[in-house]
Amino acid sequence: MFSGVTSLVNRGQKIKGTVVLMRKNVLDINSLTSAKGIIGQGLGFVGSTIDNLTAFLGRSVSLQLISATKPDGNGKGKVGKSSFLEGIITSLPTLGAGQSAFTVHFEWDEAEMGIPGAFYIKNFMQTEFFLISLTLEEIPNHANTQVHFVCNSWIYNAKNYKTDRIFFYNKTYLPSETPAPLVKYREDELKNLRGDGTGERKEYDRIYDYDVYNDLGNPDSNEKYARPVLGGSSTLPYPRRGRTGRPPTKKDPKSERPSDFVYLPRDEAFGHLKSSDFLTYGLKSVAQDVMPVLTDAFDGNILTLEFDNFAEVDKLYTGGITLPTNFLSKIAPLPVLKEILRTDGEQFLKYPPPKVMQVNKSAWMTDEEFARETLAGVNPNVIKSLEEFPPRSKLDSKEYGDHTSTMKKEHLEPNLDGLTVEQAIEKKKLFILDHHDYLIPYLRRINSTKTKAYATRTIFFLKDDGTLKPLAIELSKPHPQGEEHGPVSDVYLPAHEGVEAYIWLLAKAYVVVNDSCYHQLVSHWLNTHAVVEPFVIATNRHLSVVHPINKLLSPHYRDTMNINSLARKALINADGIIEQTFLWGRYALEMSAVHYKDWVFLDQALPNDLIKRGVAVKDSSSPHGVHLVIEDYPYANDGLEIWDAIKSWVQEYVFCYYKSDDALKQDTELQAWWKELVEVGHGDKKNETWWPKMETRNELIEASTTLIWIASALHAAINFGQYPYGGYILNRPTLSRRFMPEKGSPEYDELGKNHEKVFLKTITGKKETLIDLTVIEILSRHASDECYLGERDDGEFWTCDGEALDAFKRFGKRLAEIEGRLMEKNNDGSLKNRSGPAKMPYTLLYPSSEEGLTFRGIPNSISI
């Protein structure tokens, strides 16, 4: 089990080690109440000069090796003498940005102490530091043999953090295979991470626990900021978030009191020098600094409230918007904002041209691009096969009346290339983008505010060239006499001349507004960010760091709890950015909870999702086990390649460690992990029969593949296209503020005279557009040291198991080959959905990327 280690511990030999660490990053989510404060403290890490680093020498940091083979009187591995950092290593080729290295020597008698398998570390300084690794090395006659301890953890002052911090050798083993002297250490570390479920969490805590979403509102500030608790009920079920233990509000004992301090288990805070620190603080700055500045500018008539024409929208990408210098003094010039915020007031907001309008500014107006984006846009996993006509509702007819669609066959059949509706359905030629049922219960409330919207159903026809064309759009709003009377619905058909062409353009805009909200709150937030957090918590509570499944999954958790906690504070909170700039407003998170009722974990697996939506059928003869009904479906085609690569890697890895299903069933940590994940982390769905029982290796493979898919490829597909598609507000509006003009009305006449102005008065307003674009540009960026699928930030040191390392290398090689094939597809002119009228090849599922706004790349985790 420890082959190669025994040679390091000859009798009486001192073991030399190298410690790599980083000093505290000032860009901590809790270090500042405002992003502007960053400027006062400086950017980046505290300088790693020799003078600064000498603070680590002397008796500031102690380390003690722990035996994996020699127990003490209590059966725990013997603990060696304390050793201290001795010297600064000024040049080490493997050091990363901001990292520093030190030498340390351990007194270790092999006959008495055996083989080291773990170590303790204590920090006696006033400030914390981030421990990267310990490497035991340079033993006489064995100069090339090294033993690695991968740490990646914050080390707090020993006075605050009473429990000794322990780290294990990078060997991977199941609980039953753990060397006996290390068993209790392994169990104790997990117990420490679970905590006791009581008390308010402190900054230095490393405790993972669960809570409901009761921290979105602030009823003590104003009743209008009260929000319902999400989770813990059948009415509004929700995945669990990380518990903070903050006291309740005065007016609502079920809600948690807001605080400038946002608790995260300490190792979930950004511990790496990356531009995501700046990306995250860019988001914080938008919420705390940019939004108030824009509000003041609009309220003071410095900026006009509306765009006058499409050319004025285009000016955002060529000239920007000018503001007086005094308005900008409140905004910190963070690196990520410098490209769009000018401190001299000139071109204050100037955005990079989104890809959707770089080649053809008018592409968004075409029916072809409107349809193509359901297959290759930012929300490509919603369109479904039409199974019945007219479409029917699942709403309770006693409460909501008859919501059967008012579309007629005569609306569709003139454009079905000679087919009847029945024939087109049978041939899998008709598809629907359905934003109807879930909106109806909330639509009257939404329309009672400044927004005016419709529930929508859109029917598409699959043409012989593989592209889709829209046939009809149904817009429905609540009946003025009450819900029980059913909706008031109108059907709109494609038109390309006169006022009716502008009516059709508006109809498509109402559809896109609904799709934008569903994308942001359901496809993006709920189905990736929120559903993954319980997995992060359960894994840390029940799977030891040396457990093979912890090592498999942990790269796909990096920074997720961090970005989620920030989102709850600035993006999805009451009166936050999402509520102010998206149609659903104050009901946004509540509506996502309604969607969670229908969430099924295994349906998130790409093949299952495609089959459930009727856009694929099972076919064992097809390369990926499914046959796509729409053969030129970029998201599905590329996604299936990535899915298969992930599943092959996971299968190889799981079979490395579990030689039988019985071994899996007997894995106490794994069984505890899955039980708690189902019964607590996703506890509102614990009684669902579809949960895997976790009794076979295939169940573990499917569950792990699905989780990795969600955290990596699925999130990439729906996140990093936000600015390339939605950065042009004409293409992806987020709000609608007027109803459709009716014939004979002044609004209808105005549409004929100045359709651009009417369109702009209907969709997202100017202030909301500026906020939205600023946010999604940040969200669509990659950090400088992002870790992509097929890579690990701990290199080859995450395990010493050769079989697992070789399998991972094959995974990386396969992903590179897939990327090459995807590039070839984008050069195939016969695949019209890959580029479309916008001439923007579908690249969102290319595995690799560079830093910045690239419209490609699959990070391992949900880190932004």
Coordinates of N, CA, C and O in Angstrom, one line a residue, residues 9 13-15 59 62-72 76-84 104-110 112-122 124 134 136 149 164-167 181-182 185:
V9 N 12.2 6.3 4.9 CA 12.2 6.4 6.3 C 13.2 5.4 7.0 O 12.9 4.6 7.9
Q13 N 16.9 8.4 10.1 CA 17.0 9.4 9.0 C 16.1 10.6 9.2 O 14.9 10.4 9.5
K14 N 16.6 11.8 8.9 CA 15.7 12.9 8.9 C 15.1 13.0 7.5 O 15.7 12.8 6.5
I15 N 13.8 13.2 7.5 CA 13.1 13.4 6.2 C 13.0 14.8 5.8 O 12.5 15.6 6.6
R59 N 9.2 29.6 14.9 CA 8.2 28.6 15.4 C 6.8 29.1 15.1 O 5.9 28.9 15.8
S62 N 4.1 24.8 12.7 CA 4.6 23.5 13.1 C 3.9 22.4 12.3 O 2.7 22.5 12.0
L63 N 4.7 21.3 12.0 CA 4.2 20.2 11.3 C 4.6 18.9 12.1 O 5.7 18.9 12.6
Q64 N 3.7 17.9 12.1 CA 4.1 16.6 12.8 C 3.6 15.5 11.9 O 2.4 15.4 11.5
L65 N 4.5 14.6 11.5 CA 4.1 13.5 10.7 C 3.4 12.4 11.6 O 3.6 12.3 12.8
I66 N 2.5 11.7 10.9 CA 1.6 10.7 11.6 C 1.9 9.4 10.9 O 1.8 9.3 9.7
S67 N 2.1 8.3 11.7 CA 2.4 7.0 11.2 C 1.1 6.3 10.6 O 0.1 6.4 11.2
A68 N 1.3 5.7 9.5 CA 0.2 4.9 8.9 C 0.4 3.4 9.3 O -0.5 2.6 9.0
T69 N 1.5 3.0 10.0 CA 1.7 1.6 10.2 C 2.0 1.3 11.7 O 1.9 0.1 12.1
K70 N 2.3 2.3 12.5 CA 2.6 2.1 13.9 C 1.6 2.8 14.8 O 1.6 4.0 14.9
P71 N 0.7 2.0 15.5 CA -0.3 2.6 16.3 C 0.3 3.0 17.7 O 1.2 2.4 18.2
D72 N -0.4 4.0 18.3 CA -0.1 4.3 19.7 C -0.9 3.4 20.6 O -1.6 2.5 20.1
K76 N -4.3 4.6 17.4 CA -4.1 5.7 16.4 C -2.7 5.8 16.0 O -1.8 5.5 16.8
G77 N -2.4 6.1 14.8 CA -1.0 6.2 14.3 C -0.2 7.2 15.2 O -0.7 8.2 15.6
K78 N 1.0 6.7 15.5 CA 1.9 7.5 16.3 C 2.2 8.9 15.6 O 2.3 9.0 14.4
V79 N 2.3 9.9 16.5 CA 2.6 11.3 16.0 C 4.0 11.6 16.3 O 4.5 11.5 17.4
G80 N 4.7 12.1 15.3 CA 6.1 12.5 15.4 C 6.3 13.8 16.1 O 5.4 14.5 16.5
K81 N 7.6 14.2 16.3 CA 7.9 15.4 16.9 C 7.6 16.6 16.0 O 7.5 16.5 14.8
S82 N 7.4 17.8 16.6 CA 7.0 19.0 15.9 C 8.3 19.4 15.1 O 9.4 19.5 15.6
S83 N 8.0 19.8 13.9 CA 9.1 20.4 13.0 C 8.6 21.8 12.5 O 7.3 22.0 12.5
F84 N 9.5 22.7 12.2 CA 9.1 24.0 11.8 C 9.7 24.4 10.5 O 10.8 23.8 10.0
V104 N 11.6 22.0 5.3 CA 11.3 21.5 6.7 C 11.9 20.2 6.8 O 12.1 19.4 5.8
H105 N 12.4 19.8 8.0 CA 13.0 18.5 8.2 C 12.3 17.8 9.4 O 12.0 18.5 10.4
F106 N 12.0 16.6 9.2 CA 11.3 15.8 10.2 C 12.2 14.7 10.8 O 12.9 14.0 10.1
E107 N 12.3 14.7 12.1 CA 13.0 13.5 12.8 C 12.1 12.3 12.8 O 10.9 12.4 13.2
W108 N 12.6 11.2 12.2 CA 11.7 10.1 12.0 C 12.4 8.8 12.1 O 13.3 8.5 11.3
D109 N 12.1 8.0 13.1 CA 12.8 6.7 13.3 C 11.9 5.6 12.7 O 10.8 5.3 13.3
E110 N 12.3 5.0 11.6 CA 11.4 4.0 11.0 C 11.0 2.9 11.9 O 9.9 2.4 11.9
E112 N 10.7 2.7 15.0 CA 9.7 3.1 16.1 C 8.4 3.7 15.5 O 7.3 3.4 16.0
M113 N 8.6 4.4 14.4 CA 7.4 5.2 13.9 C 6.8 4.6 12.6 O 5.6 5.0 12.3
G114 N 7.5 3.7 12.0 CA 6.9 3.1 10.7 C 6.9 4.1 9.6 O 7.8 4.8 9.4
I115 N 5.8 4.0 8.8 CA 5.7 4.8 7.6 C 4.7 5.9 7.7 O 3.6 5.7 8.2
P116 N 5.1 7.2 7.4 CA 4.2 8.3 7.5 C 3.1 8.2 6.5 O 3.3 7.9 5.3
G117 N 1.8 8.5 7.0 CA 0.7 8.5 6.0 C -0.2 9.7 6.2 O -1.1 9.9 5.4
A118 N 0.2 10.6 7.1 CA -0.6 11.9 7.3 C 0.3 12.8 8.1 O 1.4 12.5 8.5
F119 N -0.2 14.1 8.3 CA 0.5 15.0 9.1 C -0.4 16.0 9.7 O -1.5 16.3 9.1
Y120 N 0.0 16.6 10.8 CA -0.7 17.7 11.5 C 0.0 19.0 11.1 O 1.2 19.0 10.9
I121 N -0.7 20.1 11.1 CA -0.1 21.4 10.9 C -0.8 22.4 11.9 O -2.0 22.3 12.0
K122 N 0.0 23.3 12.5 CA -0.6 24.3 13.3 C 0.0 25.6 12.9 O 1.2 25.7 12.5
F124 N 0.7 29.4 14.2 CA 0.8 30.2 15.4 C 0.9 31.7 15.1 O 1.1 32.5 16.0
L134 N 2.5 19.5 0.9 CA 3.7 19.1 1.5 C 4.3 17.9 0.7 O 3.6 17.0 0.3
L136 N 7.5 15.2 0.7 CA 8.7 14.6 1.3 C 9.6 14.1 0.2 O 9.2 13.5 -0.7
F149 N 1.5 15.2 -0.3 CA 0.3 15.5 0.4 C -0.3 16.7 -0.3 O 0.2 17.8 -0.1
D164 N -6.7 20.3 15.6 CA -5.5 20.2 14.8 C -5.9 19.9 13.3 O -6.7 19.0 13.1
R165 N -5.2 20.5 12.4 CA -5.5 20.3 11.0 C -4.7 19.1 10.5 O -3.5 19.0 10.7
I166 N -5.4 18.1 9.9 CA -4.7 16.9 9.4 C -4.8 16.8 7.9 O -5.9 17.2 7.3
F167 N -3.8 16.2 7.3 CA -3.8 16.0 5.8 C -3.2 14.6 5.6 O -2.3 14.2 6.3
P181 N -4.0 2.3 11.7 CA -3.6 3.4 12.5 C -4.2 4.7 12.0 O -4.2 5.7 12.7
L182 N -4.7 4.8 10.7 CA -5.3 6.0 10.2 C -6.8 6.0 10.2 O -7.4 7.1 9.9
Y185 N -8.3 8.7 12.6 CA -8.0 10.0 12.0 C -9.0 10.4 10.9 O -9.5 11.5 10.8

